[in-house]
mmCIF file with all atom_site columns, C-alpha atoms in Angstrom:
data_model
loop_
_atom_site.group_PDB
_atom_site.id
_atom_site.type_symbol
_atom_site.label_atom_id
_atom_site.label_alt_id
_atom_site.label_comp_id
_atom_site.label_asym_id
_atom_site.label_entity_id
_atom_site.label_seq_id
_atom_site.pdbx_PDB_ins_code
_atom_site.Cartn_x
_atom_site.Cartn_y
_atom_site.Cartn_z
_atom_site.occupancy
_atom_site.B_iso_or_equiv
_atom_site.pdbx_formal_charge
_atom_site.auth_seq_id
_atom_site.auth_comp_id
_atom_site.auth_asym_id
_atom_site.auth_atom_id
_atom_site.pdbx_PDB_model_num
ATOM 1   C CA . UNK X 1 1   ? -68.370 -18.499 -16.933 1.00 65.00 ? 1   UNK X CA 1
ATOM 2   C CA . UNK X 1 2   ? -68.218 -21.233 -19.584 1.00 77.00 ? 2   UNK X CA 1
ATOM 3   C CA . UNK X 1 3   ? -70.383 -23.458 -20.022 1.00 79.00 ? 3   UNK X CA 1
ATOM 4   C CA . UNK X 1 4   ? -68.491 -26.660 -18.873 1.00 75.00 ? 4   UNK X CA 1
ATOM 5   C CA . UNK X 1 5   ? -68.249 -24.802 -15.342 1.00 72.00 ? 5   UNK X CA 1
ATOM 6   C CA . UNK X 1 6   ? -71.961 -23.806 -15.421 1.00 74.00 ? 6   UNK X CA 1
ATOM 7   C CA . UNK X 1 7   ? -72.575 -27.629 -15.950 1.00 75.00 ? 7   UNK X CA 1
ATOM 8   C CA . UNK X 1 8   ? -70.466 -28.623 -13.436 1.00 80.00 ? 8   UNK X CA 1
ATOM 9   C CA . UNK X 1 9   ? -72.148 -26.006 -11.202 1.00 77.00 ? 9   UNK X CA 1
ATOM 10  C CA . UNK X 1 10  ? -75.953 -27.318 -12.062 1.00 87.00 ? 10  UNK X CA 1
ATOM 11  C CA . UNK X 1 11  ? -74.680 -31.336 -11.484 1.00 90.00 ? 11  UNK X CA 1
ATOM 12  C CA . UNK X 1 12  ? -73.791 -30.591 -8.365  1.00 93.00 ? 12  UNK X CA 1
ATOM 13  C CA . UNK X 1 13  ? -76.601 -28.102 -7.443  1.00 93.00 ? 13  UNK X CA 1
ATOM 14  C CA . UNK X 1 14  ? -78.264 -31.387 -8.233  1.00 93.00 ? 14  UNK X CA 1
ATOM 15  C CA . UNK X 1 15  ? -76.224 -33.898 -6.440  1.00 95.00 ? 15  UNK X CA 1
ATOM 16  C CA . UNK X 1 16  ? -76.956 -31.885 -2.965  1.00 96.00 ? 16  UNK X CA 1
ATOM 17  C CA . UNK X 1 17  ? -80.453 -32.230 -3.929  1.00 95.00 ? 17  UNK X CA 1
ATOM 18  C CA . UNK X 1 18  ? -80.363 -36.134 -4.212  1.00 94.00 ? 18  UNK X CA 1
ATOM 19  C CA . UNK X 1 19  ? -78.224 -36.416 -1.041  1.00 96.00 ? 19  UNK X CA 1
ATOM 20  C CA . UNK X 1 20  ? -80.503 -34.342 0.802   1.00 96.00 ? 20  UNK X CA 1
ATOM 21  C CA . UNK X 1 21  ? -83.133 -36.241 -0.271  1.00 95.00 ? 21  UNK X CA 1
ATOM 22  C CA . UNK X 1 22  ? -81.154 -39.940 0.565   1.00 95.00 ? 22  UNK X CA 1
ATOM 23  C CA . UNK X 1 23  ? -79.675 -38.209 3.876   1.00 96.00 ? 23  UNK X CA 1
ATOM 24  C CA . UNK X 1 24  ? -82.481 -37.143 5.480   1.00 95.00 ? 24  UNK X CA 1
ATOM 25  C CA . UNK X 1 25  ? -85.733 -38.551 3.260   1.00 93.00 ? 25  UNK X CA 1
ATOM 26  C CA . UNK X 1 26  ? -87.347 -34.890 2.630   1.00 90.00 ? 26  UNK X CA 1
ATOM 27  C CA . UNK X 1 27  ? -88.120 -33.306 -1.008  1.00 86.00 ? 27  UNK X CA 1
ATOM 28  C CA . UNK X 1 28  ? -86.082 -30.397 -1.948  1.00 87.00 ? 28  UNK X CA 1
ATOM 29  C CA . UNK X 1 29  ? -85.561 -28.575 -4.772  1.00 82.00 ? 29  UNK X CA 1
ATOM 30  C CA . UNK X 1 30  ? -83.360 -25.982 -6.630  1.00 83.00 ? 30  UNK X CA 1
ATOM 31  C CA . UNK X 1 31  ? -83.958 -22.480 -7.082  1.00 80.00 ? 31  UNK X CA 1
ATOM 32  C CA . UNK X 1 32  ? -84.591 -21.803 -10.284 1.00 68.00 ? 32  UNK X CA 1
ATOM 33  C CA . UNK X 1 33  ? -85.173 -18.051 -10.581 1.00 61.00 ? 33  UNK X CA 1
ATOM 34  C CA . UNK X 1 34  ? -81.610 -18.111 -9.064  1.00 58.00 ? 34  UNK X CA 1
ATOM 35  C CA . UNK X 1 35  ? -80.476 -16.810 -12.554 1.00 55.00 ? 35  UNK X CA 1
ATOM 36  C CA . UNK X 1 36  ? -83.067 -14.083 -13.241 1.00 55.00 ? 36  UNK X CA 1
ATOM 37  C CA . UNK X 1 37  ? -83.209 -12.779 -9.851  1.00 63.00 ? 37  UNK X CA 1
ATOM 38  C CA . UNK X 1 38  ? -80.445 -12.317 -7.273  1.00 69.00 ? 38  UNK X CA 1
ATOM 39  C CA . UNK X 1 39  ? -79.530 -13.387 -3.880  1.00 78.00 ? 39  UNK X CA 1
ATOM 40  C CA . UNK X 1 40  ? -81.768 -16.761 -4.170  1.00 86.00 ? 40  UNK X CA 1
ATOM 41  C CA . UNK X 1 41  ? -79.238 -19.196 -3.481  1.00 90.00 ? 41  UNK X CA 1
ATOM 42  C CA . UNK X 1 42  ? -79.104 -22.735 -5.395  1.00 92.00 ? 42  UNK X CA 1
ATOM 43  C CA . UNK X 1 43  ? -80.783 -25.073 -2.876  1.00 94.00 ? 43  UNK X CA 1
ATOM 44  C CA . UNK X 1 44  ? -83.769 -24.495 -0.252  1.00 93.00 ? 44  UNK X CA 1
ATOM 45  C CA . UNK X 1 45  ? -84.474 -26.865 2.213   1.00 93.00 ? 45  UNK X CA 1
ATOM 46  C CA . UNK X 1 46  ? -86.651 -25.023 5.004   1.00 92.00 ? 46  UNK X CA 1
ATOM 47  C CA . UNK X 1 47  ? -85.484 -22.734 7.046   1.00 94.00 ? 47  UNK X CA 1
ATOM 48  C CA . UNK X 1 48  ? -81.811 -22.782 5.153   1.00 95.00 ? 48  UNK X CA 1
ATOM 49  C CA . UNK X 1 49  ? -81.160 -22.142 1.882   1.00 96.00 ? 49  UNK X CA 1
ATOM 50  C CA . UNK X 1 50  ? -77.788 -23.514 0.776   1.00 96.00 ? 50  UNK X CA 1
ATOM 51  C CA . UNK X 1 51  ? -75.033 -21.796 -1.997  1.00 96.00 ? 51  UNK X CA 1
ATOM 52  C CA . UNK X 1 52  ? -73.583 -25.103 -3.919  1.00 95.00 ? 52  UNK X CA 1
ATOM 53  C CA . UNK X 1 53  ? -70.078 -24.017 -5.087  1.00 95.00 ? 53  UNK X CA 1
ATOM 54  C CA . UNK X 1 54  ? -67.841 -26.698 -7.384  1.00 93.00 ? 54  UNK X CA 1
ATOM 55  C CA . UNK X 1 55  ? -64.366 -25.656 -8.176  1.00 90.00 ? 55  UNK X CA 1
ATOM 56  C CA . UNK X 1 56  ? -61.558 -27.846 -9.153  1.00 87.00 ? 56  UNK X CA 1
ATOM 57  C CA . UNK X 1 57  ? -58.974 -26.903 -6.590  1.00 81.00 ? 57  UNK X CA 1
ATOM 58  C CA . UNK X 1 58  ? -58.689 -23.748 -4.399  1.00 83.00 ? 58  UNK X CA 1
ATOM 59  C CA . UNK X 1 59  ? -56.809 -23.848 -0.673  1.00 82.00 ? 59  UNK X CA 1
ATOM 60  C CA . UNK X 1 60  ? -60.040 -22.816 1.088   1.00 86.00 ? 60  UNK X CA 1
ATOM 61  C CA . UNK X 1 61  ? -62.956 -21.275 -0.049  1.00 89.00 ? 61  UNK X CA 1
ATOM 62  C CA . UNK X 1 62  ? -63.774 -17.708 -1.410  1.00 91.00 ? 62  UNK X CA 1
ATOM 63  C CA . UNK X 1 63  ? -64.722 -15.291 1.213   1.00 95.00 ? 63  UNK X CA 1
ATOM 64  C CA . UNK X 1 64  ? -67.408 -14.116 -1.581  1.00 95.00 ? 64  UNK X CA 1
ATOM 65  C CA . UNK X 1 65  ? -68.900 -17.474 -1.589  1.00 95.00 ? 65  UNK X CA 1
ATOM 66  C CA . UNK X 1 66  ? -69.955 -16.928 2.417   1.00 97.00 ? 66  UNK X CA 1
ATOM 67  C CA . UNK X 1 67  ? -70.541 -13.575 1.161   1.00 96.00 ? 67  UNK X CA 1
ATOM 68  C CA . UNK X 1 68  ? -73.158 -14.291 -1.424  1.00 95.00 ? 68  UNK X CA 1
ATOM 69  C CA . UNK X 1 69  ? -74.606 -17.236 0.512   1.00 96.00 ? 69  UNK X CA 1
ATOM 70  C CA . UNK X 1 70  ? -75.368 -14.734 3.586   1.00 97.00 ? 70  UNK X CA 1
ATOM 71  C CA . UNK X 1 71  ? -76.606 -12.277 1.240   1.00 96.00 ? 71  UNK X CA 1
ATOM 72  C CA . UNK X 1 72  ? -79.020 -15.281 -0.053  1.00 95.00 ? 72  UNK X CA 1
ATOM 73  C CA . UNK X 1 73  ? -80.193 -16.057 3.702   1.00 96.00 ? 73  UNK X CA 1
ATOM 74  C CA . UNK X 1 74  ? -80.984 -12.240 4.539   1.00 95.00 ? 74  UNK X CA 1
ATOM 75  C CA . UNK X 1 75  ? -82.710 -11.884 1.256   1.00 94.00 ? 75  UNK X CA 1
ATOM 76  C CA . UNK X 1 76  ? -84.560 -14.519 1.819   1.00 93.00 ? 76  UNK X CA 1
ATOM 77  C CA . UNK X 1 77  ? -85.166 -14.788 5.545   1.00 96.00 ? 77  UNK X CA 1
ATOM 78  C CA . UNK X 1 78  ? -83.192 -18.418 5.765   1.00 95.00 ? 78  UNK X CA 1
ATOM 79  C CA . UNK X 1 79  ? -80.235 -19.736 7.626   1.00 96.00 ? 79  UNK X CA 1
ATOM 80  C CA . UNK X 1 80  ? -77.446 -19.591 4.764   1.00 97.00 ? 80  UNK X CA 1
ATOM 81  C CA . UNK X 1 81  ? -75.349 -22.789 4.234   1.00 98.00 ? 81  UNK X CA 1
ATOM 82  C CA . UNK X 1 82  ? -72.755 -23.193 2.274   1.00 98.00 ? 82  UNK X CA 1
ATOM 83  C CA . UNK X 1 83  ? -71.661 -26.246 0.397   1.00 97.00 ? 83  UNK X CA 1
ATOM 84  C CA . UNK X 1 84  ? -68.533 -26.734 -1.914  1.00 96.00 ? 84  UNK X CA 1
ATOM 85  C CA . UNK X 1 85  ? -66.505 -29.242 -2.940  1.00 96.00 ? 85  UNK X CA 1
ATOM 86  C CA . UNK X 1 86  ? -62.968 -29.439 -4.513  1.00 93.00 ? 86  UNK X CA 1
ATOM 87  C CA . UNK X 1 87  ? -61.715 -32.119 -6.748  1.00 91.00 ? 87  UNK X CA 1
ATOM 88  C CA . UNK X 1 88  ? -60.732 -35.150 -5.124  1.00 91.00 ? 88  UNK X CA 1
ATOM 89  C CA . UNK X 1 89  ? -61.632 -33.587 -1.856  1.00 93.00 ? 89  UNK X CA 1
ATOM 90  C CA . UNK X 1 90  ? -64.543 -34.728 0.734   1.00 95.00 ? 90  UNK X CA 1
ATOM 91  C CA . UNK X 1 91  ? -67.911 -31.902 0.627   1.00 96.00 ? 91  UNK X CA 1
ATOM 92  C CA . UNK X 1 92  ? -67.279 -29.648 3.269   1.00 97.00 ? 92  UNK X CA 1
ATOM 93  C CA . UNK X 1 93  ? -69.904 -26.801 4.355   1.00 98.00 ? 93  UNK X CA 1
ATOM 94  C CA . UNK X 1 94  ? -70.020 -23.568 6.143   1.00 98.00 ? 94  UNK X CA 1
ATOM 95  C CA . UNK X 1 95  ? -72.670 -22.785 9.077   1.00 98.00 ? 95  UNK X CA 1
ATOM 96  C CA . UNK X 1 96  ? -73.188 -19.929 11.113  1.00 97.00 ? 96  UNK X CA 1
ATOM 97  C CA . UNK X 1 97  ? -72.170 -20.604 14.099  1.00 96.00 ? 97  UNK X CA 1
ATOM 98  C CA . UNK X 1 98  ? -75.571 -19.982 16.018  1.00 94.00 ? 98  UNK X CA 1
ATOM 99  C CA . UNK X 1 99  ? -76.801 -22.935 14.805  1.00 93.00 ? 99  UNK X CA 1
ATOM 100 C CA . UNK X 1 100 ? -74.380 -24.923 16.657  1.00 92.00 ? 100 UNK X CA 1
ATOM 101 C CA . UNK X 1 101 ? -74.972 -23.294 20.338  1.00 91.00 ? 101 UNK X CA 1
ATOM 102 C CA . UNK X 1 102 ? -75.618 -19.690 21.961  1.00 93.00 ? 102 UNK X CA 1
ATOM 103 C CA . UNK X 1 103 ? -73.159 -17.347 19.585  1.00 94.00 ? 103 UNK X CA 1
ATOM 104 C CA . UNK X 1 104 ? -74.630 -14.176 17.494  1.00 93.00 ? 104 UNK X CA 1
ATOM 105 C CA . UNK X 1 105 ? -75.810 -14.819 14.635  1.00 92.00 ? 105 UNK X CA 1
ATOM 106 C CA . UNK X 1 106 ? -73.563 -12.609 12.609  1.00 95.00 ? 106 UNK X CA 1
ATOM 107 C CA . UNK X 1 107 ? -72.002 -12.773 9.036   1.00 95.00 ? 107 UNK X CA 1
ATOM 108 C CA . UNK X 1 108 ? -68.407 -13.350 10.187  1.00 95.00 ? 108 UNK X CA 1
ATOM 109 C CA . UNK X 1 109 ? -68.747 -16.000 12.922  1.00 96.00 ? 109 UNK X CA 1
ATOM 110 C CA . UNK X 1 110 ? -69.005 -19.127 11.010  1.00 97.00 ? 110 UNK X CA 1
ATOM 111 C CA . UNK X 1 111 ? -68.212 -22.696 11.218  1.00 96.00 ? 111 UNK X CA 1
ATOM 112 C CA . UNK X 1 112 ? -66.823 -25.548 9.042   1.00 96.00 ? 112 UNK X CA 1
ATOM 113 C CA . UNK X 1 113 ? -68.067 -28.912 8.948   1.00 97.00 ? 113 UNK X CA 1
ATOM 114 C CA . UNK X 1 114 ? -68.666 -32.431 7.434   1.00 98.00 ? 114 UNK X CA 1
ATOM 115 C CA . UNK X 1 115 ? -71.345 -33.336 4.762   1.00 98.00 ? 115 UNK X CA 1
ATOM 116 C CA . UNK X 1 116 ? -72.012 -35.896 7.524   1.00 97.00 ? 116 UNK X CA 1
ATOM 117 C CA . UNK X 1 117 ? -72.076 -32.785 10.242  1.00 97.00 ? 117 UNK X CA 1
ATOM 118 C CA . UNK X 1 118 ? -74.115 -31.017 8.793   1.00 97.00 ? 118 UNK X CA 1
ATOM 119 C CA . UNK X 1 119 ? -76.776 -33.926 8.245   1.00 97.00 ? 119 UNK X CA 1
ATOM 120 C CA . UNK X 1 120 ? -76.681 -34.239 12.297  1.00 95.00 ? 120 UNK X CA 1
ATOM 121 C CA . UNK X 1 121 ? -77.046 -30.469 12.009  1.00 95.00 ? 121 UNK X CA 1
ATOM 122 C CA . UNK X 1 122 ? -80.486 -30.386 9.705   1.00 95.00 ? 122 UNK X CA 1
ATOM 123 C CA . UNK X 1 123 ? -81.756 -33.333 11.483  1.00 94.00 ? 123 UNK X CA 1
ATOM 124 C CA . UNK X 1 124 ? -81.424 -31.634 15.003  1.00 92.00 ? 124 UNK X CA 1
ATOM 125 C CA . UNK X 1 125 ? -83.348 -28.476 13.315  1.00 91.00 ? 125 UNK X CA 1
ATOM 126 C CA . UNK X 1 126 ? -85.902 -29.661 11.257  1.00 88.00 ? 126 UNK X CA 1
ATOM 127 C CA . UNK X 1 127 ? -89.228 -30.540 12.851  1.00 71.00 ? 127 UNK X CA 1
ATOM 128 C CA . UNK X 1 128 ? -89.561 -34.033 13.797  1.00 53.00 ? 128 UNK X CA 1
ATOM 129 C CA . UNK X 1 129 ? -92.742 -34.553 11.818  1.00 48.00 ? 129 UNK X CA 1
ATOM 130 C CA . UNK X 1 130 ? -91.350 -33.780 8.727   1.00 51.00 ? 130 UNK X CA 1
ATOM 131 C CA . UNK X 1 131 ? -88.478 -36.566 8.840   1.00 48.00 ? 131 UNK X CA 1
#
């Protein structure tokens, strides 16, 4: 990976991180070790930890993005999100699909939805105190 697209990866590792923080008013922070250790994913945020992918164009995302951001969540015993976000193109994200009403939570049933989705999403699963 070069080092303009590992820079463009880590600004918008941190842009989530900022939103988050705007969107919903709660502290979170990257994963650092995320380099030195596997399956940490980029972003956690209690009880998800989100994959932040940043790509210039691609018709839909990489299956290994869900892939590693799965991997991330069973690792780490989180609900894996995933985030990306295409030049010139809204933020989209990937959920599984438990989170949105009585399915299995397994790898391969998934949903897509909204920056602004997902927000609703977070709010409606994070403990009331802490917002």
């Amino acid at each position: 990976m070069s080092k303009a697209a590992r820079n463009k990866g880590l600004n918008f590792e941190r842009a989530v991180v900022n939103m988050l923080k705007d969107d919903l008013g709660i502290n979170c922070k990257r994963v650092l070790d995320q380099y030195r250790e596997g399956n940490l994913g980029d972003v956690v945020l209690e009880p998800f930890v989100i994959e932040c992918k940043r790509y210039a164009s691609m018709p839909f995302p990489a299956k290994a993005w869900w892939d590693q951001a799965w991997a991330a969540g069973e690792h780490m015993s989180l609900t894996p999100i995933l985030v990306w976000k295409f030049d010139r193109l809204p933020i989209q994200c990937m959920v599984p699909l438990s989170l949105l009403g009585d399915y299995p939570h397994e790898q391969h049933n998934t949903a897509t939805v909204s920056w602004d989705t997902l927000m609703m999403i977070f709010r409606e699963e994070l403990n009331d105190d802490v917002l």
